[in-house]
Coordinates of N, CA, C and O in Angstrom, one line a residue:
M1 N 167.2 19.7 126.4 CA 166.9 18.8 125.3 C 166.7 19.6 124.0 O 166.2 19.1 123.1
W2 N 167.2 20.8 124.0 CA 167.1 21.6 122.8 C 168.0 21.0 121.7 O 169.1 20.7 122.0
G3 N 167.4 21.0 120.5 CA 168.2 20.5 119.4 C 168.2 19.0 119.3 O 168.8 18.4 118.4
K4 N 167.7 18.3 120.3 CA 167.7 16.8 120.2 C 166.3 16.3 119.8 O 165.3 16.8 120.3
E5 N 166.3 15.3 118.9 CA 165.0 14.7 118.5 C 164.7 13.6 119.5 O 165.5 12.9 120.0
M6 N 163.4 13.4 119.6 CA 162.9 12.3 120.4 C 163.2 11.0 119.7 O 163.0 10.9 118.5
P7 N 163.6 9.9 120.4 CA 163.8 8.7 119.7 C 162.5 8.1 119.1 O 161.5 8.3 119.8
E8 N 162.6 7.5 118.0 CA 161.3 6.9 117.4 C 160.9 5.7 118.2 O 161.8 4.8 118.6
I9 N 159.7 5.6 118.5 CA 159.2 4.4 119.3 C 159.0 3.3 118.3 O 158.4 3.4 117.3
M10 N 159.5 2.1 118.7 CA 159.4 0.9 117.9 C 158.0 0.3 118.2 O 157.6 0.2 119.4
T11 N 157.3 -0.1 117.2 CA 156.0 -0.8 117.3 C 156.2 -2.3 117.3 O 157.2 -2.8 116.9
T12 N 155.1 -3.0 117.7 CA 155.1 -4.4 117.6 C 155.3 -4.9 116.2 O 156.1 -5.8 115.9
Q13 N 154.7 -4.1 115.2 CA 154.9 -4.5 113.8 C 156.3 -4.3 113.3 O 156.8 -5.1 112.5
D14 N 157.0 -3.3 113.9 CA 158.4 -3.2 113.5 C 159.2 -4.4 113.9 O 160.1 -4.9 113.2
F15 N 159.0 -5.0 115.1 CA 159.7 -6.2 115.5 C 159.3 -7.4 114.7 O 160.1 -8.2 114.4
V16 N 158.0 -7.5 114.4 CA 157.6 -8.6 113.5 C 158.2 -8.5 112.1 O 158.8 -9.5 111.6
D17 N 158.2 -7.3 111.5 CA 158.9 -7.1 110.2 C 160.4 -7.4 110.3 O 160.9 -8.1 109.4
G18 N 161.0 -7.0 111.4 CA 162.4 -7.2 111.6 C 162.7 -8.7 111.7 O 163.7 -9.2 111.1
R19 N 161.9 -9.4 112.4 CA 162.1 -10.9 112.5 C 162.0 -11.6 111.2 O 162.8 -12.4 110.8
L20 N 161.0 -11.2 110.4 CA 160.8 -11.7 109.0 C 162.0 -11.4 108.1 O 162.4 -12.2 107.3
D21 N 162.4 -10.2 108.2 CA 163.6 -9.7 107.4 C 164.8 -10.5 107.7 O 165.6 -11.0 106.8
V22 N 165.1 -10.8 109.0 CA 166.2 -11.6 109.4 C 166.1 -13.0 108.9 O 167.1 -13.6 108.5
K23 N 164.9 -13.5 108.9 CA 164.7 -14.9 108.4 C 165.0 -14.9 106.9 O 165.7 -15.9 106.5
S24 N 164.6 -14.0 106.2 CA 164.9 -13.9 104.7 C 166.4 -13.8 104.5 O 166.9 -14.5 103.6
L25 N 167.1 -13.0 105.3 CA 168.5 -12.8 105.1 C 169.2 -14.1 105.4 O 170.2 -14.5 104.8
G26 N 168.8 -14.8 106.5 CA 169.3 -16.1 106.8 C 169.2 -17.1 105.7 O 170.1 -17.9 105.4
E27 N 168.0 -17.1 105.1 CA 167.8 -18.1 103.9 C 168.7 -17.7 102.7 O 169.2 -18.5 102.0
A28 N 168.8 -16.4 102.5 CA 169.7 -15.9 101.4 C 171.1 -16.3 101.6 O 171.8 -16.7 100.7
A29 N 171.6 -16.2 102.9 CA 173.0 -16.5 103.2 C 173.3 -17.9 103.3 O 174.3 -18.4 102.9
N30 N 172.3 -18.7 103.8 CA 172.6 -20.1 104.1 C 171.8 -21.1 103.3 O 172.0 -22.3 103.4
G31 N 171.0 -20.7 102.4 CA 170.2 -21.6 101.5 C 171.1 -22.3 100.6 O 172.2 -21.9 100.2
D32 N 170.7 -23.5 100.1 CA 171.5 -24.3 99.2 C 171.3 -23.8 97.8 O 170.7 -22.7 97.5
E33 N 171.8 -24.6 96.8 CA 171.9 -24.2 95.4 C 170.5 -24.2 94.8 O 170.4 -23.8 93.6
N34 N 169.5 -24.6 95.5 CA 168.1 -24.6 95.0 C 167.1 -23.7 95.7 O 166.0 -23.6 95.3
T35 N 167.6 -22.9 96.7 CA 166.8 -22.1 97.5 C 166.4 -20.8 96.8 O 167.2 -20.1 96.3
Q36 N 165.1 -20.6 96.7 CA 164.5 -19.3 96.2 C 163.9 -18.6 97.5 O 163.0 -19.1 98.1
V37 N 164.4 -17.4 97.8 CA 164.0 -16.7 99.0 C 162.7 -15.9 98.7 O 162.7 -15.2 97.7
V38 N 161.7 -15.9 99.6 CA 160.6 -15.1 99.4 C 160.5 -14.1 100.6 O 160.5 -14.6 101.8
T39 N 160.6 -12.8 100.4 CA 160.6 -11.8 101.5 C 159.2 -11.6 102.0 O 158.2 -12.0 101.4
R40 N 159.2 -10.8 103.1 CA 157.9 -10.5 103.7 C 157.0 -9.6 102.8 O 155.8 -9.6 102.9
T41 N 157.6 -8.9 101.9 CA 156.9 -8.1 100.9 C 156.5 -8.9 99.7 O 155.9 -8.3 98.8
G42 N 156.9 -10.2 99.6 CA 156.5 -11.0 98.5 C 157.5 -11.0 97.3 O 157.3 -11.7 96.4
E43 N 158.6 -10.3 97.5 CA 159.6 -10.3 96.5 C 160.4 -11.6 96.6 O 160.5 -12.2 97.7
T44 N 160.9 -12.1 95.5 CA 161.7 -13.3 95.5 C 163.1 -13.1 94.9 O 163.2 -12.2 94.0
Y45 N 164.1 -13.8 95.4 CA 165.4 -13.8 94.9 C 166.1 -15.0 95.3 O 165.7 -15.7 96.2
P46 N 167.2 -15.4 94.5 CA 167.9 -16.6 94.9 C 168.8 -16.5 96.1 O 169.3 -15.4 96.4
S47 N 169.1 -17.6 96.7 CA 170.1 -17.6 97.8 C 171.4 -17.3 97.1 O 171.6 -17.4 95.9
A48 N 172.4 -17.0 97.9 CA 173.8 -16.7 97.4 C 174.3 -17.9 96.6 O 174.8 -17.7 95.5
K49 N 174.2 -19.1 97.1 CA 174.7 -20.2 96.4 C 173.9 -20.5 95.1 O 174.6 -20.8 94.1
K50 N 172.6 -20.3 95.1 CA 171.9 -20.5 93.8 C 172.3 -19.4 92.8 O 172.4 -19.7 91.6
A51 N 172.5 -18.2 93.3 CA 172.9 -17.1 92.3 C 174.2 -17.4 91.7 O 174.4 -17.2 90.5
I52 N 175.2 -17.8 92.5 CA 176.5 -18.2 92.0 C 176.4 -19.3 91.0 O 177.0 -19.3 89.9
K53 N 175.7 -20.4 91.4 CA 175.5 -21.5 90.5 C 174.9 -21.1 89.2 O 175.4 -21.5 88.1
T54 N 173.9 -20.3 89.2 CA 173.3 -19.8 88.0 C 174.2 -19.0 87.1 O 174.3 -19.1 85.9
M55 N 175.0 -18.1 87.8 CA 175.9 -17.3 87.0 C 177.0 -18.1 86.4 O 177.4 -17.9 85.2
I56 N 177.5 -19.1 87.1 CA 178.5 -20.0 86.5 C 177.9 -20.8 85.3 O 178.5 -20.9 84.2
E57 N 176.8 -21.4 85.6 CA 176.1 -22.3 84.5 C 175.7 -21.5 83.3 O 175.8 -22.0 82.2
S58 N 175.4 -20.2 83.5 CA 174.9 -19.4 82.3 C 176.1 -18.8 81.6 O 175.9 -18.2 80.5
G59 N 177.3 -18.8 82.2 CA 178.4 -18.2 81.6 C 178.6 -16.7 82.0 O 179.5 -16.0 81.6
A60 N 177.7 -16.2 82.8 CA 177.7 -14.8 83.2 C 178.9 -14.6 84.2 O 179.5 -13.5 84.3
L61 N 179.3 -15.6 84.9 CA 180.5 -15.6 85.7 C 181.4 -16.7 85.2 O 181.3 -17.9 85.6
P62 N 182.3 -16.3 84.3 CA 183.1 -17.3 83.6 C 184.1 -18.0 84.5 O 185.1 -17.3 84.9
A63 N 183.9 -19.2 84.9 CA 184.8 -19.9 85.8 C 184.9 -21.3 85.3 O 184.0 -22.0 85.2
P64 N 186.2 -21.7 85.0 CA 186.4 -23.0 84.5 C 186.1 -24.0 85.6 O 186.3 -23.7 86.8
L65 N 185.5 -25.2 85.3 CA 185.2 -26.2 86.3 C 186.4 -27.2 86.4 O 187.0 -27.6 85.3
F66 N 186.8 -27.6 87.6 CA 187.9 -28.5 87.8 C 187.3 -29.6 88.7 O 186.5 -29.5 89.5
K67 N 187.9 -30.8 88.4 CA 187.5 -32.0 89.2 C 187.9 -32.0 90.6 O 187.3 -32.6 91.5
S68 N 189.1 -31.4 90.9 CA 189.6 -31.4 92.3 C 190.4 -30.2 92.5 O 190.7 -29.4 91.6
K69 N 190.7 -30.0 93.8 CA 191.5 -28.8 94.2 C 192.9 -28.9 93.5 O 193.5 -27.9 93.1
Y70 N 193.4 -30.1 93.4 CA 194.7 -30.3 92.8 C 194.7 -29.8 91.4 O 195.6 -29.1 90.9
H71 N 193.6 -30.2 90.6 CA 193.5 -29.7 89.2 C 193.4 -28.2 89.2 O 194.0 -27.6 88.3
L72 N 192.7 -27.6 90.1 CA 192.6 -26.1 90.1 C 193.9 -25.5 90.4 O 194.3 -24.6 89.6
E73 N 194.6 -26.0 91.4 CA 195.9 -25.4 91.8 C 197.0 -25.6 90.7 O 197.9 -24.8 90.5
S74 N 196.9 -26.7 90.0 CA 197.9 -26.9 89.0 C 197.5 -26.4 87.6 O 198.2 -26.6 86.6
S75 N 196.4 -25.7 87.5 CA 195.9 -25.3 86.2 C 196.6 -24.0 85.7 O 196.5 -23.7 84.5
G76 N 197.4 -23.3 86.5 CA 198.1 -22.1 86.1 C 197.2 -20.9 86.1 O 197.5 -19.9 85.5
L77 N 196.1 -20.9 86.9 CA 195.3 -19.7 87.0 C 196.1 -18.6 87.6 O 196.9 -18.9 88.6
T78 N 196.0 -17.4 87.1 CA 196.8 -16.3 87.6 C 196.0 -15.6 88.7 O 194.8 -15.8 88.8
D79 N 196.7 -14.7 89.4 CA 196.0 -13.8 90.4 C 194.9 -13.1 89.7 O 195.0 -12.6 88.6
G80 N 193.7 -13.0 90.4 CA 192.6 -12.3 89.9 C 191.7 -13.3 89.1 O 190.6 -12.9 88.7
K81 N 192.1 -14.5 88.9 CA 191.2 -15.5 88.2 C 190.7 -16.5 89.2 O 191.2 -16.6 90.3
Y82 N 189.7 -17.2 88.8 CA 189.1 -18.2 89.7 C 188.6 -19.4 88.9 O 188.4 -19.3 87.7
G83 N 188.4 -20.5 89.7 CA 187.8 -21.7 89.1 C 186.9 -22.3 90.1 O 186.9 -22.0 91.3
Y84 N 186.1 -23.2 89.7 CA 185.1 -23.9 90.5 C 185.4 -25.4 90.5 O 185.6 -26.0 89.5
V85 N 185.5 -25.9 91.8 CA 185.9 -27.3 91.9 C 184.6 -28.1 92.3 O 183.9 -27.7 93.3
T86 N 184.3 -29.2 91.7 CA 183.0 -29.9 91.9 C 183.1 -31.0 92.9 O 182.0 -31.2 93.5
D87 N 184.2 -31.6 93.2 CA 184.1 -32.8 94.1 C 185.3 -33.1 94.9 O 185.9 -34.1 94.9
S88 N 185.8 -32.1 95.6 CA 186.9 -32.3 96.6 C 186.4 -32.0 98.0 O 185.6 -31.1 98.2
I89 N 187.0 -32.7 98.9 CA 186.6 -32.5 100.3 C 187.9 -32.2 101.1 O 188.9 -33.0 101.0
V90 N 188.0 -31.1 101.9 CA 189.1 -30.9 102.8 C 188.6 -30.2 104.1 O 187.5 -29.9 104.2
E91 N 189.5 -30.1 105.0 CA 189.2 -29.6 106.3 C 189.2 -28.1 106.4 O 188.5 -27.5 107.2
S92 N 190.2 -27.4 105.8 CA 190.4 -26.0 106.0 C 190.8 -25.3 104.7 O 191.2 -25.9 103.8
A93 N 190.9 -23.9 104.8 CA 191.3 -23.1 103.6 C 192.7 -22.7 103.8 O 193.2 -22.5 104.9
N94 N 193.3 -22.4 102.7 CA 194.6 -21.7 102.7 C 194.5 -20.3 102.3 O 193.4 -19.9 102.0
G95 N 195.5 -19.6 102.1 CA 195.4 -18.2 101.7 C 194.9 -17.9 100.3 O 194.5 -16.8 100.0
R96 N 194.8 -18.9 99.5 CA 194.4 -18.7 98.1 C 193.1 -19.3 97.8 O 192.6 -19.2 96.7
T97 N 192.5 -20.1 98.7 CA 191.3 -20.9 98.3 C 190.3 -20.7 99.4 O 190.6 -20.8 100.6
L98 N 189.0 -20.5 99.0 CA 187.9 -20.5 99.9 C 187.2 -21.9 99.9 O 186.9 -22.3 98.8
V99 N 187.0 -22.5 101.0 CA 186.4 -23.8 101.1 C 185.0 -23.6 101.6 O 184.7 -23.0 102.6
Q100 N 184.0 -24.1 100.8 CA 182.6 -23.9 101.2 C 181.9 -25.2 100.8 O 181.6 -25.4 99.7
R101 N 181.5 -26.0 101.8 CA 180.7 -27.2 101.5 C 181.3 -28.0 100.4 O 180.6 -28.3 99.4
C102 N 182.6 -28.3 100.5 CA 183.2 -29.2 99.5 C 183.4 -28.5 98.1 O 183.5 -29.2 97.1
R103 N 183.3 -27.2 98.0 CA 183.5 -26.6 96.8 C 184.5 -25.5 97.0 O 184.5 -24.8 98.0
Y104 N 185.4 -25.3 96.0 CA 186.4 -24.3 96.2 C 186.2 -23.2 95.1 O 185.8 -23.5 94.0
V105 N 186.6 -22.0 95.4 CA 186.7 -21.0 94.4 C 188.1 -20.4 94.7 O 188.4 -19.9 95.7
G106 N 189.0 -20.6 93.7 CA 190.4 -20.2 93.8 C 190.5 -18.7 93.5 O 189.8 -18.1 92.7
F107 N 191.4 -18.0 94.3 CA 191.5 -16.6 94.1 C 193.0 -16.3 93.7 O 193.9 -16.9 94.1

């Protein structure tokens, strides 16, 4: 056992903290456009959807809004550009479009 360190023993508190951290990560990844995540340490941050919505609405993430996927695809957006669709519903994504809860971001 020369040169090898002993593994660190996990405490009950480590497991409790880990469970709370996983809960916060789940809220951050799956929360809706209004979710504000509060971590076990008391820090707060928006869910991914809320952060994206805030960036688009504030102009920090300049994305033109389109009424439908058709309007987005026929807009002439070039590679590397994107747009936000407000009210289209489809079943699956193609190679250029990410579908997330009836909202598209074109790539």
